[in-house]
Amino acid sequence: MKKFATVVALVFLLPLLTACPKQQTRDELRIYNWSDYMPEEVIQDFEKRENAKIVLDTYDDPEAMVSKLQAGGDSEYDVVILSDYLVGQLAQRGTILELDKSKIPNFKNLDPSFADPAYDPGSKHSVVYQWGTTGLAYREDLVKGPVDSWAVLFDPAKSVGSFLLLTEMREQVGAALRYLGASVNSTDPATLERAKRLLIDAKRRSQGFAGGTDAVQQVLSGNVAVAVAYSGDAFRAMEENPKVKYVIPREGGTIWSDVLTILSKSKNSELAYKFINYLLEPEVAAKVSNGIGYGTPVPAALPMIEARDNPIIYPSAEVRKKLEFLGDLGPAADLYNKIWAEVRAQ
Ligand code: N2P
């Protein structure tokens, strides 16, 4: 009887099983990116082209992102988009791959000034995705005075209204350092101590800390008058409400690149290479910049970029002279972490 049942099962059920349509297995690419930093269209076009599925996770605080990678998150993603100043430490720890440029033929599309950056000579471990600046976003109808200096955060006498500080440690400490007339990369303990005091005071008078996307949303909604913000996020908010403005304080600030990297533990580095190569196609690079409002490192994309003459995204040579790149801190990273922990705890 048992045998009979088995035969029946085989005769009747097997054809049913094999007749089921084969499950289409789509290649999966897992990306870890800043929030609000890649247009949906660019993701979908790649999915269609490669019959792939992109799984996107986002962050707002690069230090938290690095901690997550170190705590095992580096096997959860294939591509990570991150700040230029983090490349050195992640390469040194072996978290990110040394890139095989033969798999990125569009690397030649990069502007030469982006192809050999000081933080990653020869773009050994990273490829520039977008670049921008960090400054102050504000609502001109809500501020009580001029917004042209970091003093609106650090000098109570120059306050123009409620404000938010930025969660990105290097940017926020850098702003305090520039206000003091120092480099954003200062490692001098006495200068950093002064920056720490400024930050603790500013924190007490502020509405707290916010990531770039949230900060600009709060300016847009009028929840705060001023926020430390990234250029492209501010630019997009300005398009929604022209009363939103963005300024690089007269003391200067930072200019930065965010880069594409492949994790050493990536399960699909072939697709990761294809994705990086895809983002360097001029048409795709133009779509990225048109969608998120940041600068492109691909010159052939510029004619297709609507805001190519906008000084918020492409600051003049004059303004650029006041901007510094954030560098790798080396052993001074510990001092920054200590100061930042104190600022956040107070
Ligand atoms: C994301 C923009 C982040 C860029 N909204 C900061 N380097």
Short mmCIF file of C-alpha atoms and ligand atoms in Angstrom, two decimals:
data_model
loop_
_atom_site.label_atom_id
_atom_site.label_comp_id
_atom_site.label_asym_id
_atom_site.label_seq_id
_atom_site.Cartn_x
_atom_site.Cartn_y
_atom_site.Cartn_z
CA MET A 1 0.00 0.00 0.00
CA LYS A 2 2.85 2.32 0.95
CA LYS A 3 4.60 1.51 -2.32
CA PHE A 4 1.41 2.24 -4.25
CA ALA A 5 1.09 5.64 -2.57
CA THR A 6 4.66 6.49 -3.48
CA VAL A 7 4.09 5.52 -7.11
CA VAL A 8 0.90 7.61 -7.21
CA ALA A 9 2.77 10.52 -5.71
CA LEU A 10 5.55 10.23 -8.25
CA VAL A 11 3.24 9.82 -11.24
CA PHE A 12 0.87 12.63 -10.35
CA LEU A 13 2.87 15.08 -8.31
CA LEU A 14 6.19 15.09 -10.10
CA PRO A 15 4.84 16.51 -13.38
CA LEU A 16 3.02 19.17 -11.34
CA LEU A 17 6.21 20.16 -9.61
CA THR A 18 8.32 20.31 -12.75
CA ALA A 19 5.56 22.22 -14.58
CA CYS A 20 5.86 25.08 -12.08
CA PRO A 21 7.51 28.06 -13.77
CA LYS A 22 11.18 28.19 -12.89
CA GLN A 23 11.94 30.84 -10.29
CA GLN A 24 13.86 33.64 -11.98
CA THR A 25 16.91 34.21 -9.86
CA ARG A 26 17.99 37.80 -10.08
CA ASP A 27 21.51 38.81 -9.23
CA GLU A 28 21.54 40.89 -6.06
CA LEU A 29 23.63 43.96 -5.37
CA ARG A 30 23.60 45.31 -1.81
CA ILE A 31 24.50 48.96 -1.48
CA TYR A 32 25.18 51.02 1.64
CA ASN A 33 24.88 54.74 0.90
CA TRP A 34 24.22 58.11 2.50
CA SER A 35 20.49 58.77 2.70
CA ASP A 36 18.87 60.57 -0.23
CA TYR A 37 21.95 60.19 -2.34
CA MET A 38 20.99 58.17 -5.43
CA PRO A 39 18.02 58.79 -7.72
CA GLU A 40 15.50 55.95 -7.90
CA GLU A 41 15.61 56.08 -11.72
CA VAL A 42 19.35 55.36 -11.74
CA ILE A 43 18.77 52.31 -9.54
CA GLN A 44 15.88 51.00 -11.60
CA ASP A 45 17.67 51.45 -14.94
CA PHE A 46 20.56 49.34 -13.66
CA GLU A 47 18.20 46.67 -12.33
CA LYS A 48 16.58 46.40 -15.75
CA ARG A 49 19.82 46.43 -17.66
CA GLU A 50 21.44 43.69 -15.57
CA ASN A 51 18.28 41.84 -14.56
CA ALA A 52 19.47 42.50 -11.04
CA LYS A 53 17.95 43.51 -7.76
CA ILE A 54 19.46 46.36 -5.81
CA VAL A 55 19.00 46.31 -2.06
CA LEU A 56 19.74 49.75 -0.63
CA ASP A 57 20.52 50.58 2.97
CA THR A 58 21.28 54.13 4.05
CA TYR A 59 23.08 56.04 6.80
CA ASP A 60 23.51 59.65 7.89
CA ASP A 61 26.46 59.38 10.23
CA PRO A 62 29.68 58.04 8.67
CA GLU A 63 31.17 57.12 12.05
CA ALA A 64 28.15 54.93 12.76
CA MET A 65 28.47 53.46 9.27
CA VAL A 66 32.13 52.52 9.90
CA SER A 67 31.23 50.99 13.28
CA LYS A 68 28.56 48.91 11.59
CA LEU A 69 31.03 47.65 8.97
CA GLN A 70 33.50 46.78 11.72
CA ALA A 71 30.86 44.92 13.69
CA GLY A 72 30.31 42.44 10.85
CA GLY A 73 28.27 44.63 8.53
CA ASP A 74 31.03 44.39 5.95
CA SER A 75 29.62 41.05 4.80
CA GLU A 76 26.12 42.52 4.38
CA TYR A 77 26.95 44.78 1.44
CA ASP A 78 28.79 44.81 -1.86
CA VAL A 79 29.19 48.53 -2.58
CA VAL A 80 29.63 51.24 0.05
CA ILE A 81 29.56 54.95 -0.75
CA LEU A 82 31.57 56.89 1.79
CA SER A 83 33.53 60.02 2.64
CA ASP A 84 36.93 60.47 1.02
CA TYR A 85 38.73 60.81 4.37
CA LEU A 86 37.64 57.29 5.41
CA VAL A 87 39.23 55.48 2.45
CA GLY A 88 42.71 55.25 4.00
CA GLN A 89 41.64 53.57 7.23
CA LEU A 90 39.23 51.15 5.52
CA ALA A 91 41.86 50.19 2.94
CA GLN A 92 44.44 49.66 5.64
CA ARG A 93 42.12 47.39 7.59
CA GLY A 94 41.39 45.42 4.43
CA THR A 95 37.68 46.26 4.61
CA ILE A 96 37.58 47.50 1.02
CA LEU A 97 39.03 45.90 -2.11
CA GLU A 98 41.91 47.13 -4.16
CA LEU A 99 40.04 47.85 -7.39
CA ASP A 100 40.77 46.09 -10.65
CA LYS A 101 40.54 49.01 -13.09
CA SER A 102 40.28 46.65 -16.09
CA LYS A 103 36.74 46.02 -14.81
CA ILE A 104 35.96 49.75 -14.78
CA PRO A 105 36.69 50.85 -18.37
CA ASN A 106 34.70 54.06 -17.79
CA PHE A 107 37.26 55.12 -15.20
CA LYS A 108 38.79 57.07 -18.10
CA ASN A 109 35.69 59.33 -17.97
CA LEU A 110 36.76 60.82 -14.63
CA ASP A 111 38.22 64.28 -14.62
CA PRO A 112 42.00 63.80 -14.10
CA SER A 113 41.80 65.91 -10.92
CA PHE A 114 39.47 63.28 -9.44
CA ALA A 115 41.36 60.24 -10.73
CA ASP A 116 44.43 60.66 -8.54
CA PRO A 117 43.28 62.14 -5.23
CA ALA A 118 45.59 62.73 -2.26
CA TYR A 119 43.48 60.52 0.04
CA ASP A 120 43.76 57.54 -2.36
CA PRO A 121 46.61 57.93 -4.86
CA GLY A 122 45.72 56.45 -8.23
CA SER A 123 42.17 55.73 -6.98
CA LYS A 124 43.52 52.39 -5.82
CA HIS A 125 40.57 51.62 -3.55
CA SER A 126 37.88 54.10 -4.52
CA VAL A 127 36.21 55.92 -7.39
CA VAL A 128 34.66 59.37 -6.93
CA TYR A 129 30.87 59.34 -7.04
CA GLN A 130 29.91 62.96 -6.30
CA TRP A 131 31.44 65.97 -4.62
CA GLY A 132 30.14 68.95 -2.71
CA THR A 133 30.65 71.37 0.13
CA THR A 134 29.39 71.78 3.69
CA GLY A 135 27.97 75.10 4.84
CA LEU A 136 24.90 76.68 6.38
CA ALA A 137 21.36 76.25 5.09
CA TYR A 138 18.85 78.77 6.39
CA ARG A 139 15.42 80.27 5.87
CA GLU A 140 15.90 83.91 4.97
CA ASP A 141 12.43 84.75 6.31
CA LEU A 142 13.23 83.26 9.72
CA VAL A 143 16.71 84.54 10.52
CA LYS A 144 17.17 87.72 12.55
CA GLY A 145 20.44 88.84 10.98
CA PRO A 146 23.09 88.06 8.38
CA VAL A 147 24.19 84.45 7.90
CA ASP A 148 27.73 84.69 6.61
CA SER A 149 29.85 83.24 9.39
CA TRP A 150 30.10 80.15 11.59
CA ALA A 151 29.55 82.71 14.36
CA VAL A 152 25.78 82.13 14.01
CA LEU A 153 26.50 78.81 15.78
CA PHE A 154 29.45 79.67 17.98
CA ASP A 155 28.95 83.26 19.15
CA PRO A 156 25.76 83.86 21.14
CA ALA A 157 25.94 87.58 20.26
CA LYS A 158 25.76 86.72 16.54
CA SER A 159 22.95 84.20 16.82
CA VAL A 160 20.26 84.64 14.16
CA GLY A 161 17.79 82.06 15.43
CA SER A 162 17.37 78.40 16.25
CA PHE A 163 19.86 76.02 14.70
CA LEU A 164 20.91 72.40 14.25
CA LEU A 165 24.39 70.95 14.36
CA LEU A 166 25.50 68.17 12.01
CA THR A 167 25.96 64.55 13.12
CA GLU A 168 29.07 64.09 10.96
CA MET A 169 31.88 64.49 13.48
CA ARG A 170 34.61 65.62 11.10
CA GLU A 171 32.40 68.25 9.48
CA GLN A 172 31.09 69.64 12.74
CA VAL A 173 34.49 69.72 14.48
CA GLY A 174 35.92 71.14 11.23
CA ALA A 175 33.42 74.03 11.32
CA ALA A 176 34.51 74.92 14.87
CA LEU A 177 38.16 74.73 13.82
CA ARG A 178 37.61 77.05 10.85
CA TYR A 179 35.77 79.48 13.12
CA LEU A 180 38.92 79.52 15.26
CA GLY A 181 41.01 80.23 12.18
CA ALA A 182 42.55 76.74 12.23
CA SER A 183 42.64 74.00 9.59
CA VAL A 184 39.77 71.51 9.52
CA ASN A 185 42.50 68.89 9.94
CA SER A 186 44.17 70.43 12.97
CA THR A 187 45.58 67.88 15.40
CA ASP A 188 46.89 70.43 17.89
CA PRO A 189 45.49 69.38 21.29
CA ALA A 190 45.09 72.98 22.57
CA THR A 191 43.19 74.07 19.45
CA LEU A 192 41.01 70.97 19.62
CA GLU A 193 40.28 71.72 23.27
CA ARG A 194 39.04 75.19 22.28
CA ALA A 195 36.95 73.67 19.50
CA LYS A 196 35.46 71.24 22.00
CA ARG A 197 34.39 74.07 24.31
CA LEU A 198 32.81 75.96 21.44
CA LEU A 199 30.93 72.83 20.39
CA ILE A 200 29.67 72.07 23.90
CA ASP A 201 28.37 75.64 24.24
CA ALA A 202 26.82 75.59 20.78
CA LYS A 203 25.18 72.27 21.52
CA ARG A 204 23.51 73.71 24.63
CA ARG A 205 22.04 76.57 22.62
CA SER A 206 21.09 74.37 19.64
CA GLN A 207 18.12 72.22 18.78
CA GLY A 208 20.48 69.24 18.77
CA PHE A 209 22.16 67.24 16.04
CA ALA A 210 20.74 66.10 12.71
CA GLY A 211 21.98 64.18 9.68
CA GLY A 212 22.24 66.16 6.43
CA THR A 213 18.90 65.11 4.97
CA ASP A 214 16.96 65.70 8.19
CA ALA A 215 18.72 69.03 8.84
CA VAL A 216 17.65 70.47 5.51
CA GLN A 217 14.10 69.13 5.91
CA GLN A 218 13.86 70.98 9.21
CA VAL A 219 15.03 74.21 7.61
CA LEU A 220 12.57 73.70 4.76
CA SER A 221 9.67 73.17 7.15
CA GLY A 222 10.69 76.17 9.26
CA ASN A 223 11.30 74.02 12.30
CA VAL A 224 14.71 75.67 12.66
CA ALA A 225 16.11 78.84 11.11
CA VAL A 226 19.61 77.52 10.38
CA ALA A 227 21.35 74.15 10.00
CA VAL A 228 24.78 72.90 9.08
CA ALA A 229 24.10 71.22 5.75
CA TYR A 230 25.56 69.69 2.61
CA SER A 231 25.36 71.73 -0.60
CA GLY A 232 23.25 69.39 -2.74
CA ASP A 233 20.64 68.71 -0.07
CA ALA A 234 20.33 72.48 0.44
CA PHE A 235 20.14 73.07 -3.30
CA ARG A 236 17.19 70.67 -3.62
CA ALA A 237 15.41 72.35 -0.70
CA MET A 238 15.95 75.74 -2.40
CA GLU A 239 14.14 74.43 -5.45
CA GLU A 240 11.18 73.58 -3.24
CA ASN A 241 11.20 76.89 -1.40
CA PRO A 242 13.30 79.82 -2.66
CA LYS A 243 13.38 81.24 0.86
CA VAL A 244 15.88 78.50 1.71
CA LYS A 245 19.44 79.73 1.17
CA TYR A 246 22.85 78.11 1.41
CA VAL A 247 26.09 79.83 2.23
CA ILE A 248 29.71 78.90 2.75
CA PRO A 249 30.76 80.93 5.80
CA ARG A 250 33.42 83.55 5.21
CA GLU A 251 35.90 81.67 7.43
CA GLY A 252 35.69 78.84 4.87
CA GLY A 253 34.72 75.23 5.23
CA THR A 254 35.13 71.87 3.55
CA ILE A 255 34.96 70.54 0.04
CA TRP A 256 34.66 66.77 -0.17
CA SER A 257 34.20 63.79 -2.44
CA ASP A 258 32.12 60.76 -1.68
CA VAL A 259 33.50 57.62 -3.23
CA LEU A 260 32.38 54.22 -4.43
CA THR A 261 34.13 51.26 -2.83
CA ILE A 262 33.72 47.48 -2.98
CA LEU A 263 33.84 45.52 0.25
CA SER A 264 36.44 42.76 0.45
CA LYS A 265 33.71 40.41 1.67
CA SER A 266 31.38 41.30 -1.22
CA LYS A 267 29.51 38.25 -2.48
CA ASN A 268 29.02 39.80 -5.90
CA SER A 269 32.01 41.93 -6.78
CA GLU A 270 31.46 41.34 -10.52
CA LEU A 271 28.10 43.10 -10.35
CA ALA A 272 29.62 45.74 -8.06
CA TYR A 273 32.22 46.54 -10.73
CA LYS A 274 29.47 46.76 -13.36
CA PHE A 275 27.56 49.16 -11.14
CA ILE A 276 30.57 51.44 -10.61
CA ASN A 277 31.28 51.37 -14.33
CA TYR A 278 27.63 52.20 -15.05
CA LEU A 279 27.70 55.25 -12.76
CA LEU A 280 30.65 56.61 -14.75
CA GLU A 281 28.71 56.66 -18.05
CA PRO A 282 28.19 60.34 -18.83
CA GLU A 283 24.39 59.99 -19.24
CA VAL A 284 24.09 58.13 -15.94
CA ALA A 285 26.43 60.54 -14.14
CA ALA A 286 24.25 63.41 -15.42
CA LYS A 287 21.10 61.70 -14.12
CA VAL A 288 22.74 61.27 -10.72
CA SER A 289 23.72 64.94 -10.46
CA ASN A 290 20.40 66.19 -11.84
CA GLY A 291 18.60 64.02 -9.31
CA ILE A 292 20.53 64.76 -6.11
CA GLY A 293 22.08 68.16 -6.78
CA TYR A 294 25.75 67.43 -6.21
CA GLY A 295 28.80 67.96 -8.40
CA THR A 296 29.85 65.36 -10.96
CA PRO A 297 33.43 64.18 -11.43
CA VAL A 298 32.59 63.21 -15.06
CA PRO A 299 33.20 66.22 -17.35
CA ALA A 300 31.30 64.68 -20.32
CA ALA A 301 28.17 64.71 -18.13
CA LEU A 302 28.28 68.49 -17.59
CA PRO A 303 26.48 69.53 -20.81
CA MET A 304 23.53 67.39 -19.65
CA ILE A 305 23.46 68.89 -16.17
CA GLU A 306 20.89 71.65 -15.71
CA ALA A 307 22.62 73.31 -12.75
CA ARG A 308 26.15 73.22 -14.20
CA ASP A 309 26.51 77.00 -13.69
CA ASN A 310 24.98 77.10 -10.24
CA PRO A 311 27.52 78.38 -7.71
CA ILE A 312 25.92 76.41 -4.87
CA ILE A 313 26.93 73.17 -6.60
CA TYR A 314 29.97 74.41 -8.52
CA PRO A 315 31.50 77.15 -6.34
CA SER A 316 33.69 79.79 -8.00
CA ALA A 317 37.47 79.57 -7.91
CA GLU A 318 37.36 82.44 -5.40
CA VAL A 319 35.16 80.48 -2.96
CA ARG A 320 37.08 77.25 -3.54
CA LYS A 321 40.22 78.91 -2.23
CA LYS A 322 38.56 78.99 1.20
CA LEU A 323 37.69 75.29 1.15
CA GLU A 324 39.73 72.41 2.52
CA PHE A 325 39.47 68.66 2.08
CA LEU A 326 39.16 66.64 5.29
CA GLY A 327 42.21 64.41 5.64
CA ASP A 328 42.89 61.10 7.32
CA LEU A 329 43.70 61.90 10.97
CA GLY A 330 46.03 58.99 11.63
CA PRO A 331 46.70 58.55 15.36
CA ALA A 332 44.91 61.87 16.13
CA ALA A 333 41.62 60.10 15.36
CA ASP A 334 41.54 59.00 19.01
CA LEU A 335 41.66 62.58 20.20
CA TYR A 336 38.80 63.56 17.87
CA ASN A 337 36.73 60.60 19.06
CA LYS A 338 37.33 61.56 22.67
CA ILE A 339 36.35 65.17 22.12
CA TRP A 340 33.30 64.19 20.15
CA ALA A 341 32.16 61.72 22.78
CA GLU A 342 32.37 64.54 25.34
CA VAL A 343 30.45 66.95 23.13
CA ARG A 344 27.71 64.42 22.49
CA ALA A 345 27.50 63.44 26.17
CA GLN A 346 27.32 66.96 27.67
C1 N2P B 1 23.36 62.87 1.47
C2 N2P B 1 24.50 63.77 1.22
C3 N2P B 1 25.66 63.40 1.98
C4 N2P B 1 26.94 63.86 1.43
N1 N2P B 1 22.10 63.45 1.60
C5 N2P B 1 27.95 64.13 2.49
N2 N2P B 1 29.24 63.92 2.10
#
